[in-house]
Coordinates of C-alpha atoms in Angstrom, one line a residue:
Chain K
M262 CA 77.8 95.3 -36.7
T263 CA 80.7 93.0 -37.2
T264 CA 80.5 89.4 -38.3
G265 CA 82.9 86.6 -37.7
S266 CA 83.3 83.3 -35.8
Q267 CA 85.1 84.6 -32.8
T268 CA 84.1 86.4 -29.6
S269 CA 87.0 88.6 -28.5
S270 CA 89.1 87.0 -25.9
V271 CA 88.3 89.9 -23.5
D272 CA 84.7 88.5 -23.4
K273 CA 85.8 85.0 -22.6
P274 CA 87.0 84.4 -19.1
M275 CA 88.0 80.8 -18.3
P276 CA 86.2 78.9 -15.5
L277 CA 88.3 78.3 -12.4
D278 CA 88.9 74.9 -10.8
R279 CA 87.7 75.1 -7.2
S280 CA 91.2 74.3 -5.9
A281 CA 92.5 77.4 -7.7
L282 CA 90.1 79.7 -5.8
K283 CA 91.8 82.4 -3.6
P284 CA 91.9 81.0 -0.1
G285 CA 89.9 82.7 2.7
L286 CA 86.9 83.7 0.7
W287 CA 83.5 83.3 2.4
S288 CA 81.1 81.1 0.5
T289 CA 77.5 79.8 0.9
A290 CA 75.6 76.9 -0.6
I291 CA 72.4 77.5 -2.6
K292 CA 70.3 74.7 -3.9
I293 CA 68.8 75.0 -7.4
R294 CA 65.0 74.6 -7.2
F295 CA 62.3 73.6 -9.7
G296 CA 61.1 77.2 -9.8
H297 CA 64.6 78.4 -10.8
C298 CA 64.5 76.4 -14.0
D299 CA 63.0 76.9 -17.4
P300 CA 61.6 74.7 -20.2
A301 CA 65.1 74.0 -21.3
G302 CA 65.4 72.2 -18.0
I303 CA 68.2 74.5 -16.7
V304 CA 68.3 77.6 -14.6
Y305 CA 66.6 80.5 -16.3
T306 CA 69.4 83.1 -16.7
P307 CA 67.7 86.0 -14.9
R308 CA 67.2 83.8 -11.9
F309 CA 70.9 83.5 -11.5
F310 CA 71.1 87.2 -10.6
D311 CA 68.5 86.6 -7.9
I312 CA 70.6 83.7 -6.6
F313 CA 73.7 85.9 -6.6
N314 CA 71.7 88.5 -4.7
V315 CA 70.8 86.0 -2.0
A316 CA 74.5 85.0 -1.7
I317 CA 75.4 88.7 -1.3
E318 CA 72.7 89.3 1.3
E319 CA 74.0 86.4 3.3
W320 CA 77.6 87.6 3.0
Y321 CA 76.6 90.9 4.6
N322 CA 74.7 89.2 7.4
A323 CA 76.8 86.2 8.1
R324 CA 80.4 87.3 7.2
L325 CA 80.5 91.1 7.5
G326 CA 78.2 91.0 10.5
I327 CA 76.1 93.9 9.2
S328 CA 72.4 93.2 8.6
Y329 CA 71.5 93.8 4.9
Y330 CA 67.9 94.2 6.1
D331 CA 68.8 96.9 8.6
L332 CA 70.8 98.8 6.0
I333 CA 67.9 98.8 3.5
G334 CA 65.2 99.2 6.1
P335 CA 65.7 101.4 9.2
R336 CA 69.1 102.8 8.0
R337 CA 67.6 103.8 4.6
T338 CA 70.9 102.8 2.8
G339 CA 70.5 101.4 -0.6
L340 CA 73.0 98.8 -1.8
G341 CA 72.1 99.0 -5.5
Y342 CA 74.1 98.0 -8.5
V343 CA 75.8 100.3 -11.0
N344 CA 76.3 97.3 -13.2
A345 CA 75.8 93.6 -13.0
H346 CA 77.5 91.0 -15.1
A347 CA 77.6 87.2 -15.4
D348 CA 79.6 84.8 -17.4
F349 CA 78.1 81.3 -17.9
F350 CA 80.4 78.4 -18.2
Q351 CA 78.0 75.4 -17.8
P352 CA 74.3 75.1 -17.1
A353 CA 72.9 74.2 -13.7
C354 CA 70.0 71.9 -13.2
M355 CA 67.3 71.5 -10.5
G356 CA 68.7 69.6 -7.5
D357 CA 72.2 70.9 -8.0
T358 CA 73.8 72.8 -5.2
L359 CA 76.0 75.8 -6.1
E360 CA 78.7 76.9 -3.7
I361 CA 79.1 80.6 -4.2
A362 CA 82.3 82.4 -3.0
V363 CA 82.4 86.2 -2.7
D364 CA 85.5 88.0 -3.6
L365 CA 85.8 91.8 -2.9
E366 CA 87.7 93.4 -5.7
R367 CA 87.7 97.0 -5.0
V368 CA 86.5 99.5 -2.3
G369 CA 86.0 103.1 -3.3
T370 CA 84.3 106.1 -1.6
S371 CA 80.7 105.2 -2.3
S372 CA 81.1 102.0 -4.3
F373 CA 82.7 98.7 -4.2
A374 CA 83.1 95.8 -6.6
L375 CA 82.3 92.1 -6.0
Q376 CA 83.2 89.0 -7.9
L377 CA 81.1 85.9 -7.2
H378 CA 82.4 82.4 -8.2
A379 CA 79.6 79.8 -8.3
F380 CA 80.9 76.2 -8.2
N381 CA 78.9 73.2 -9.2
G382 CA 81.0 70.4 -7.8
E383 CA 84.7 71.2 -8.6
A384 CA 84.0 73.3 -11.7
E385 CA 83.0 77.0 -11.8
A386 CA 79.6 77.0 -13.4
L387 CA 79.2 80.8 -13.6
R388 CA 80.8 84.0 -12.4
G389 CA 79.2 87.2 -11.4
R390 CA 80.6 90.7 -11.1
F391 CA 78.7 93.5 -9.4
T392 CA 79.6 97.1 -8.7
V393 CA 77.7 98.2 -5.6
V394 CA 76.9 101.8 -4.9
T395 CA 75.7 103.0 -1.5
T396 CA 72.8 105.3 -1.9
D397 CA 70.4 107.4 0.2
L398 CA 67.0 105.6 -0.3
T399 CA 65.1 108.8 0.0
T400 CA 66.9 110.7 -2.8
H401 CA 68.3 107.6 -4.7
R402 CA 71.6 109.5 -4.8
S403 CA 75.0 108.0 -3.9
K404 CA 76.4 108.6 -0.5
P405 CA 79.7 107.5 1.1
I406 CA 79.8 103.9 2.3
P407 CA 78.7 103.9 6.0
D408 CA 81.7 103.6 8.4
D409 CA 80.8 100.3 9.9
L410 CA 80.4 98.8 6.5
R411 CA 83.7 100.3 5.2
V412 CA 85.5 98.8 8.2
A413 CA 84.0 95.4 7.6
L414 CA 84.8 95.5 3.9
L415 CA 88.4 96.5 4.4
D416 CA 88.7 93.7 7.0
Y417 CA 87.2 91.2 4.6
A418 CA 89.7 92.3 1.9
K419 CA 92.6 91.4 4.2
S420 CA 91.3 87.9 4.9
Chain I
M487 CA 92.0 94.3 -4.1
T488 CA 92.5 97.9 -5.0
T489 CA 91.1 100.9 -3.2
G490 CA 90.3 104.4 -4.5
S491 CA 87.5 106.7 -5.3
Q492 CA 87.2 106.0 -9.0
T493 CA 85.7 103.2 -11.1
S494 CA 87.7 102.8 -14.3
S495 CA 86.2 104.6 -17.2
V496 CA 85.9 101.3 -19.1
D497 CA 83.2 100.4 -16.6
K498 CA 81.2 103.6 -17.0
P499 CA 79.3 104.0 -20.2
M500 CA 77.2 107.1 -20.5
P501 CA 73.5 106.9 -21.0
L502 CA 72.2 107.9 -24.4
D503 CA 69.5 110.4 -25.1
R504 CA 66.7 108.8 -27.1
S505 CA 67.3 111.1 -30.0
A506 CA 70.8 109.8 -30.3
L507 CA 69.7 106.2 -30.8
K508 CA 70.7 104.5 -34.0
P509 CA 67.6 104.8 -36.3
G510 CA 65.8 101.7 -37.5
L511 CA 66.1 99.7 -34.3
W512 CA 63.1 97.7 -33.3
S513 CA 61.7 98.4 -29.9
T514 CA 59.0 97.3 -27.5
A515 CA 57.2 98.9 -24.5
I516 CA 57.2 97.1 -21.2
K517 CA 55.4 98.4 -18.1
I518 CA 57.0 98.2 -14.7
R519 CA 54.7 96.3 -12.3
F520 CA 54.4 96.2 -8.5
G521 CA 55.9 92.7 -8.6
H522 CA 59.0 93.9 -10.3
C523 CA 59.8 96.3 -7.5
D524 CA 61.6 95.8 -4.1
P525 CA 61.4 97.4 -0.7
A526 CA 63.5 100.2 -2.0
G527 CA 60.5 101.0 -4.2
I528 CA 62.4 100.5 -7.4
V529 CA 62.9 97.6 -9.8
Y530 CA 64.7 94.7 -8.2
T531 CA 67.9 94.3 -10.3
P532 CA 67.5 90.7 -11.2
R533 CA 64.0 91.4 -12.5
F534 CA 65.6 93.7 -15.2
F535 CA 67.2 90.6 -16.8
D536 CA 63.7 89.0 -16.9
I537 CA 62.4 92.2 -18.5
F538 CA 65.2 92.1 -21.1
N539 CA 64.5 88.5 -21.8
V540 CA 60.8 89.4 -22.6
A541 CA 62.0 92.1 -25.0
I542 CA 64.3 89.7 -26.7
E543 CA 61.6 87.0 -27.0
E544 CA 59.3 89.6 -28.6
W545 CA 62.0 90.8 -31.0
Y546 CA 62.4 87.2 -32.3
N547 CA 58.6 86.8 -32.6
A548 CA 57.5 90.2 -33.9
R549 CA 60.5 91.5 -35.8
L550 CA 62.6 88.6 -36.9
G551 CA 59.5 86.6 -37.7
I552 CA 60.9 83.4 -36.0
S553 CA 59.0 82.0 -33.0
Y554 CA 61.2 81.9 -29.9
Y555 CA 58.8 79.3 -28.6
D556 CA 59.1 77.0 -31.7
L557 CA 62.9 77.3 -31.5
I558 CA 63.0 76.3 -27.8
G559 CA 60.2 73.8 -28.1
P560 CA 59.8 71.6 -31.2
R561 CA 63.1 72.8 -32.8
R562 CA 65.0 72.0 -29.6
T563 CA 67.3 75.0 -30.2
G564 CA 68.5 76.8 -27.1
L565 CA 69.1 80.5 -27.2
G566 CA 71.1 80.7 -24.0
Y567 CA 73.5 83.3 -22.9
V568 CA 77.3 83.0 -22.7
N569 CA 77.3 86.3 -20.7
A570 CA 74.8 88.9 -19.6
H571 CA 75.6 92.4 -18.6
A572 CA 73.6 95.5 -17.5
D573 CA 74.6 99.1 -16.7
F574 CA 72.1 101.0 -14.6
F575 CA 71.9 104.7 -15.1
Q576 CA 68.8 105.6 -13.1
P577 CA 66.2 103.6 -11.2
A578 CA 62.8 102.7 -12.6
C579 CA 59.6 102.7 -10.6
M580 CA 56.2 100.9 -10.7
G581 CA 54.0 102.4 -13.3
D582 CA 56.9 103.5 -15.5
T583 CA 56.9 102.2 -19.1
L584 CA 60.3 101.3 -20.5
E585 CA 60.8 101.5 -24.3
I586 CA 63.5 98.8 -25.0
A587 CA 65.4 99.0 -28.4
V588 CA 67.3 96.0 -29.6
D589 CA 70.6 96.5 -31.4
L590 CA 72.4 93.5 -33.0
E591 CA 76.1 94.0 -32.5
R592 CA 77.7 90.9 -34.0
V593 CA 76.8 87.7 -35.7
G594 CA 79.2 84.7 -35.5
T595 CA 78.9 81.1 -36.4
S596 CA 77.1 79.9 -33.4
S597 CA 76.7 83.1 -31.4
F598 CA 75.6 86.7 -31.7
A599 CA 75.7 89.7 -29.5
L600 CA 72.8 92.0 -28.6
Q601 CA 72.7 95.4 -26.9
L602 CA 69.5 96.6 -25.4
H603 CA 68.8 100.2 -24.6
A604 CA 65.9 100.8 -22.2
F605 CA 64.5 104.3 -22.2
N606 CA 62.3 105.8 -19.5
G607 CA 61.0 108.8 -21.2
E608 CA 63.9 110.5 -23.2
A609 CA 66.7 109.1 -21.0
E610 CA 68.3 105.7 -21.1
A611 CA 67.6 104.1 -17.8
L612 CA 69.7 101.0 -18.3
R613 CA 71.5 99.1 -21.0
G614 CA 71.9 95.4 -21.4
R615 CA 74.4 93.3 -23.3
F616 CA 74.0 89.7 -24.1
T617 CA 76.0 87.2 -26.0
V618 CA 73.6 84.5 -27.3
V619 CA 74.8 81.1 -28.2
T620 CA 72.7 78.6 -30.2
T621 CA 72.7 75.2 -28.6
D622 CA 71.3 71.7 -29.0
L623 CA 68.9 71.4 -26.1
T624 CA 69.5 67.6 -25.8
T625 CA 73.3 67.9 -25.4
H626 CA 73.5 71.5 -24.2
R627 CA 76.4 72.0 -26.7
S628 CA 76.7 74.8 -29.1
K629 CA 75.6 74.4 -32.7
P630 CA 75.6 76.7 -35.7
I631 CA 72.8 79.3 -35.9
P632 CA 69.9 77.8 -37.8
D633 CA 69.7 79.1 -41.4
D634 CA 66.4 80.9 -41.1
L635 CA 67.6 82.7 -38.0
R636 CA 70.9 83.6 -39.6
V637 CA 69.1 85.1 -42.6
A638 CA 66.8 87.1 -40.3
L639 CA 69.7 88.3 -38.1
L640 CA 71.7 89.5 -41.1
D641 CA 68.6 91.2 -42.5
Y642 CA 68.0 93.0 -39.2
A643 CA 71.6 94.1 -39.1
K644 CA 71.2 96.0 -42.4
S645 CA 68.0 97.8 -41.3
Chain C
M199 CA 27.6 90.8 -6.3
T200 CA 26.8 91.1 -2.6
T201 CA 27.7 94.0 -0.3
G202 CA 28.2 94.0 3.4
S203 CA 30.9 94.3 6.1
Q204 CA 31.5 90.6 6.7
T205 CA 33.4 87.9 5.0
S206 CA 31.7 84.6 5.6
S207 CA 33.2 82.6 8.4
V208 CA 34.0 79.8 6.0
D209 CA 36.6 82.1 4.4
K210 CA 38.3 83.0 7.7
P211 CA 40.4 80.4 9.3
M212 CA 42.1 81.3 12.5
P213 CA 45.9 81.2 12.8
L214 CA 47.3 78.5 15.0
D215 CA 49.7 79.0 17.8
R216 CA 52.8 76.9 17.1
S217 CA 52.2 74.9 20.3
A218 CA 48.9 73.8 18.9
L219 CA 50.4 72.2 15.8
K220 CA 49.8 68.5 15.3
P221 CA 53.0 66.7 16.6
G222 CA 55.2 64.8 14.2
L223 CA 54.9 67.1 11.2
W224 CA 58.1 67.6 9.2
S225 CA 59.1 71.3 8.8
T226 CA 61.7 73.4 7.1
A227 CA 63.1 76.9 7.7
I228 CA 63.0 79.4 4.8
K229 CA 64.5 82.9 5.2
I230 CA 62.7 85.8 3.6
R231 CA 65.0 87.7 1.2
F232 CA 65.0 91.2 -0.1
G233 CA 63.9 89.9 -3.5
H234 CA 60.8 88.3 -2.0
C235 CA 59.5 91.7 -0.9
D236 CA 57.6 94.4 -2.6
P237 CA 57.4 98.2 -2.3
A238 CA 55.1 97.7 0.7
G239 CA 58.2 96.3 2.4
I240 CA 56.6 92.8 2.9
V241 CA 56.6 89.6 1.0
Y242 CA 54.9 90.0 -2.4
T243 CA 52.0 87.5 -2.3
P244 CA 52.8 85.4 -5.4
R245 CA 56.3 84.8 -4.0
F246 CA 54.7 82.9 -1.0
F247 CA 53.5 80.3 -3.4
D248 CA 57.1 79.9 -4.6
I249 CA 58.3 79.7 -1.0
F250 CA 55.6 77.0 -0.4
N251 CA 56.8 75.1 -3.5
V252 CA 60.4 75.1 -2.1
A253 CA 59.1 73.7 1.2
I254 CA 57.2 71.0 -0.7
E255 CA 60.2 70.1 -2.8
E256 CA 62.3 69.7 0.3
W257 CA 59.7 67.6 2.0
Y258 CA 59.8 65.1 -0.9
N259 CA 63.6 65.1 -0.9
A260 CA 64.4 65.2 2.8
R261 CA 61.4 63.5 4.5
L262 CA 59.7 61.2 2.0
G263 CA 63.1 60.2 0.6
I264 CA 62.0 60.5 -3.0
S265 CA 63.7 63.0 -5.2
Y266 CA 61.4 65.6 -6.6
Y267 CA 63.9 66.2 -9.3
D268 CA 64.0 62.6 -10.4
L269 CA 60.2 62.4 -10.4
I270 CA 59.9 65.5 -12.7
G271 CA 63.0 64.7 -14.7
P272 CA 63.9 61.1 -15.6
R273 CA 60.7 59.7 -14.3
R274 CA 58.5 62.2 -16.2
T275 CA 56.0 62.4 -13.4
G276 CA 54.4 65.7 -12.9
L277 CA 53.4 66.9 -9.4
G278 CA 51.2 69.7 -10.5
Y279 CA 48.4 71.4 -8.6
V280 CA 44.7 71.1 -9.2
N281 CA 44.3 74.0 -6.9
A282 CA 46.4 76.2 -4.6
H283 CA 45.2 78.3 -1.8
A284 CA 46.7 80.5 0.9
D285 CA 45.3 82.4 3.9
F286 CA 47.4 85.3 5.1
F287 CA 47.3 86.1 8.8
Q288 CA 50.1 88.6 9.1
P289 CA 52.8 90.0 6.8
A290 CA 56.4 88.7 6.7
C291 CA 59.4 91.0 6.2
M292 CA 62.9 90.6 4.8
G293 CA 65.1 88.9 7.3
D294 CA 62.3 86.9 8.9
T295 CA 62.6 83.1 8.9
L296 CA 59.5 81.1 8.4
E297 CA 59.2 77.6 9.8
I298 CA 57.0 75.7 7.4
A299 CA 55.3 72.5 8.5
V300 CA 53.8 70.1 6.0
D301 CA 50.6 68.3 6.8
L302 CA 49.2 65.6 4.5
E303 CA 45.4 65.8 4.6
R304 CA 44.3 63.2 2.1
V305 CA 45.7 60.6 -0.3
G306 CA 43.6 59.5 -3.3
T307 CA 44.3 57.4 -6.4
S308 CA 46.1 60.1 -8.4
S309 CA 46.0 63.1 -6.1
F310 CA 46.7 64.1 -2.6
A311 CA 46.1 67.2 -0.5
L312 CA 48.7 69.1 1.5
Q313 CA 48.3 71.8 4.1
L314 CA 51.3 74.0 5.0
H315 CA 51.5 76.0 8.2
A316 CA 54.1 78.8 8.0
F317 CA 55.1 80.2 11.4
N318 CA 56.9 83.4 12.0
G319 CA 58.1 82.9 15.6
E320 CA 55.2 81.4 17.6
A321 CA 52.4 82.7 15.4
E322 CA 51.1 81.2 12.1
A323 CA 51.7 83.9 9.5
L324 CA 50.1 82.1 6.6
R325 CA 48.7 78.8 5.6
G326 CA 48.7 77.1 2.3
R327 CA 46.5 74.3 0.8
F328 CA 47.4 72.4 -2.3
T329 CA 45.8 69.5 -4.1
V330 CA 48.6 67.7 -6.0
V331 CA 47.8 65.5 -9.0
T332 CA 50.3 63.1 -10.4
T333 CA 50.5 63.4 -14.2
D334 CA 52.3 62.0 -17.1
L335 CA 54.5 64.8 -18.3
T336 CA 54.3 63.7 -21.9
T337 CA 50.5 63.8 -22.2
H338 CA 49.8 66.1 -19.2
R339 CA 47.1 63.7 -18.1
S340 CA 46.7 62.4 -14.6
K341 CA 48.1 58.9 -13.7
P342 CA 48.1 56.9 -10.5
I343 CA 50.5 58.0 -7.8
P344 CA 53.7 55.9 -8.3
D345 CA 54.0 53.1 -5.8
D346 CA 57.1 54.3 -4.0
L347 CA 55.5 57.7 -3.5
R348 CA 52.2 56.2 -2.3
V349 CA 54.0 54.1 0.3
A350 CA 56.0 57.1 1.5
L351 CA 52.9 59.3 1.7
L352 CA 50.9 56.7 3.7
D353 CA 53.9 56.3 6.0
Y354 CA 54.1 60.0 6.5
A355 CA 50.4 60.1 7.3
K356 CA 50.9 57.8 10.2
S357 CA 53.7 59.8 11.7
Chain R
M842 CA 43.9 62.1 7.1
T843 CA 41.4 60.6 4.9
T844 CA 42.0 58.3 1.9
G845 CA 39.9 57.7 -1.1
S846 CA 39.7 58.3 -4.8
Q847 CA 37.5 61.4 -4.9
T848 CA 38.1 65.0 -4.2
S849 CA 34.9 66.5 -2.7
S850 CA 32.8 68.2 -5.3
V851 CA 33.1 71.5 -3.3
D852 CA 36.8 71.6 -4.4
K853 CA 36.1 71.0 -8.1
P854 CA 34.6 73.9 -9.9
M855 CA 34.0 73.3 -13.6
P856 CA 35.8 75.5 -16.2
L857 CA 33.5 77.9 -18.1
D858 CA 33.2 78.2 -21.8
R859 CA 34.1 81.8 -22.8
S860 CA 30.6 82.3 -24.2
A861 CA 29.2 81.6 -20.8
L862 CA 31.1 84.4 -19.1
K863 CA 29.0 87.2 -17.5
P864 CA 28.8 90.0 -20.1
G865 CA 30.3 93.4 -19.3
L866 CA 33.4 92.1 -17.5
W867 CA 36.7 94.0 -18.2
S868 CA 39.5 91.7 -19.4
T869 CA 43.1 92.0 -20.4
A870 CA 45.5 89.8 -22.5
I871 CA 48.7 88.5 -21.0
K872 CA 51.2 86.5 -23.0
I873 CA 52.9 83.5 -21.4
R874 CA 56.7 84.0 -21.6
F875 CA 59.6 81.6 -21.5
G876 CA 60.4 82.8 -18.0
H877 CA 57.0 81.9 -16.7
C878 CA 57.5 78.3 -17.5
D879 CA 59.2 75.4 -15.7
P880 CA 61.0 72.2 -16.7
A881 CA 57.7 70.6 -17.3
G882 CA 57.3 73.1 -20.1
I883 CA 54.2 74.7 -18.6
V884 CA 53.6 77.7 -16.5
Y885 CA 55.1 77.3 -13.0
T886 CA 52.1 77.5 -10.6
P887 CA 53.4 80.4 -8.4
R888 CA 53.9 82.5 -11.5
F889 CA 50.2 82.4 -12.2
F890 CA 49.6 84.5 -9.1
D891 CA 52.0 87.0 -10.4
I892 CA 50.1 87.0 -13.7
F893 CA 46.8 87.5 -11.9
N894 CA 48.4 90.4 -9.9
V895 CA 49.4 92.1 -13.2
A896 CA 45.8 91.7 -14.5
I897 CA 44.4 93.2 -11.2
E898 CA 46.9 96.1 -11.4
E899 CA 45.8 96.9 -14.9
W900 CA 42.1 96.6 -14.0
Y901 CA 42.6 99.4 -11.3
N902 CA 44.5 101.5 -13.8
A903 CA 42.6 101.0 -17.0
R904 CA 39.1 100.2 -15.9
L905 CA 38.5 101.7 -12.5
G906 CA 40.6 104.8 -13.4
I907 CA 42.5 104.7 -10.1
S908 CA 46.2 104.3 -10.2
Y909 CA 47.4 101.2 -8.3
Y910 CA 50.8 102.8 -8.1
D911 CA 49.5 106.0 -6.5
L912 CA 47.5 104.0 -4.0
I913 CA 50.5 101.9 -2.9
G914 CA 52.9 104.8 -3.3
P915 CA 51.9 108.4 -2.3
R916 CA 48.5 107.3 -0.8
R917 CA 50.2 104.6 1.4
T918 CA 47.1 102.4 0.9
G919 CA 47.9 98.7 0.7
L920 CA 45.8 96.4 -1.5
G921 CA 46.9 93.2 0.1
Y922 CA 45.3 89.8 0.1
V923 CA 43.6 88.1 3.0
N924 CA 43.5 85.0 0.9
A925 CA 44.4 83.9 -2.6
H926 CA 43.1 80.8 -4.4
A927 CA 43.4 79.3 -7.9
D928 CA 41.8 76.3 -9.6
F929 CA 43.8 74.9 -12.5
F930 CA 41.8 73.4 -15.4
Q931 CA 44.5 72.9 -18.0
P932 CA 48.1 73.9 -18.4
A933 CA 49.3 77.0 -20.3
C934 CA 52.4 77.0 -22.4
M935 CA 54.9 79.6 -23.5
G936 CA 53.6 81.6 -26.5
D937 CA 49.9 81.2 -25.3
T938 CA 48.0 84.3 -24.6
L939 CA 45.6 84.3 -21.7
E940 CA 42.6 86.6 -21.7
I941 CA 41.8 87.4 -18.1
A942 CA 38.4 88.7 -17.1
V943 CA 37.9 90.3 -13.7
D944 CA 34.7 89.8 -11.8
L945 CA 33.9 91.7 -8.6
E946 CA 32.0 89.4 -6.2
R947 CA 31.6 91.4 -3.0
V948 CA 32.3 94.8 -1.6
G949 CA 32.6 95.2 2.2
T950 CA 33.8 98.0 4.4
S951 CA 37.5 97.4 4.2
S952 CA 37.7 94.4 1.9
F953 CA 36.3 93.1 -1.5
A954 CA 36.5 89.9 -3.3
L955 CA 37.6 89.3 -6.9
Q956 CA 37.2 86.3 -9.2
L957 CA 39.5 86.1 -12.2
H958 CA 38.7 83.9 -15.2
A959 CA 41.7 83.2 -17.5
F960 CA 40.8 81.9 -20.9
N961 CA 43.2 80.2 -23.3
G962 CA 41.2 80.4 -26.5
E963 CA 37.6 79.5 -25.7
A964 CA 38.3 77.4 -22.6
E965 CA 38.9 78.6 -19.1
A966 CA 42.4 77.5 -18.2
L967 CA 42.4 78.6 -14.6
R968 CA 40.4 80.7 -12.2
G969 CA 41.6 82.9 -9.4
R970 CA 39.8 84.2 -6.3
F971 CA 41.3 86.9 -4.1
T972 CA 40.0 88.7 -1.1
V973 CA 41.5 92.2 -1.0
V974 CA 41.8 94.2 2.1
T975 CA 42.7 97.8 2.2
T976 CA 45.4 98.6 4.7
D977 CA 47.4 101.5 6.0
L978 CA 50.9 100.8 4.8
T979 CA 52.5 102.4 7.8
T980 CA 50.7 100.2 10.4
H981 CA 49.8 97.3 8.2
R982 CA 46.3 97.4 9.7
S983 CA 43.1 97.4 7.7
K984 CA 41.3 100.6 7.0
P985 CA 38.1 101.5 5.1
I986 CA 38.2 101.3 1.4
P987 CA 39.0 104.9 0.2
D988 CA 35.9 106.7 -1.1
D989 CA 37.0 107.1 -4.7
L990 CA 37.9 103.4 -4.9
R991 CA 34.6 102.4 -3.3
V992 CA 32.6 104.5 -5.8
A993 CA 34.6 102.9 -8.7
L994 CA 34.1 99.4 -7.3
L995 CA 30.3 99.9 -6.9
D996 CA 30.1 101.4 -10.4
Y997 CA 32.0 98.4 -11.8
A998 CA 29.7 96.0 -10.0
K999 CA 26.7 97.5 -11.9
S1000 CA 28.3 97.1 -15.3

């Protein structure tokens, strides 16, 4: 263990101003509900990952044009996470509406990486990073990204 | 955006074998419930952060001897996260019991860093990393770690 | 304990057809997400109560014109439940959109009763019943319904 | 709609004192966590249904000797609810431990009814009632209670 007053700078990204966001990113609005919040009166941290997952589902459905529910259901294709990360810049309260923009950072053979910027008004309140791996839901082993999803991802990356 | 088949090695920690875990770490058992799991039949990722939070609460209460509920409640001391991260090595299913060990990585002035190793049998199923910041729950601004908590943290770090 | 093949008829309300719903009720659409669902592939029952709570919050905000978040927050007025009940007619799956109509059944001095009809297409998938009691959030004791809320409730009842 | 100051007495069960509980009922302890609670500082109502579900799962596993996870998983037998009900007598706070006793009220052909008494200290804090129906998870239609489960239920009813 180390002691000291500083977190390394690697661990401390700076929040973006909304005007500095890369243009062309798809975003969705999610309202913070009573049930998202904890006795400290702000969103309970684990719930933010649920909120991010809803934004990602909607991005597949509404922007990529590929139903998340068909992929997971009849197509038996898992869209699980190898890792999930969030940096919290400021708390969010019930009644706030977060505007969550999805950035695609990398597309590999059987995985891709997403960055999610959640704005509360003009300031970024939190940022998520997820590495998604496509899996076979019967074996829970990774498999190549399905062709239609790959095409849609690469198309989104150009936008 | 970049394309390619590899995730950088920085992003890919290797799971530990339980026998390789640092001795002396406190741990707690948490059973995976039906309600933790999703239509893929495995734990829904955001729920893991809730499971980690329960382990952390219990660590304060049972090992550090400082009530999490008193800190948040009457003492108005937030124990929020600046960041939260998890690496997923293998899925967990309903009925599994995770043994979650808490490692204290760093103690600063108003923050500290935790690493949580969650074992499913002998293999590490997932690992969490959290940077905790102590805050004033009225202003939501950071404040120094309370003295009794600091003493308990430094004592735990020596164990 | 009793044994036998029948549930008493008291316990078995019949689902409504959407066309049979009382006219003039406010309703809101809520989409079923991956995280709402369980390993049986359908909504995990406790999550329906969360979904109903979101519908009720939105009813206060959007239809009654009284912010749920102001009531709970600065106005320190709890809108807790004395009882909560749901009858389940058919399961709901991820990707489904429920249209939830709010019916106000009774207004008392410090409580009122709501019935929520959740339609999946034309058929009622489930129905909720909640008795709400207005409380002082400092003492957790009941108090009369605030005047503005009472006026809004009685107005809604006439619609 | 009706107006008036009274809820009908049918809707208002009285909380039991723990000493008045039917002897021989199996019970389990569940601790209230930070993440169970809402900005009012008490358990968020929908979370109580999740807590009840955990108690019911554990009752199958630990008292009936039939794995809930095997039933839902390999045996493809749903244990869904036709209805779910709770009466709330007093709020529960983070750090409280509820002792939840399971009473079996009725066993039918393809359904049974449970009553759950949750005590916070000596007083009943809330009570749940659930009608469980056994279903085929492929068709989501009801089917007779499996023989081993029926035997275990009838045995529990005698205890």
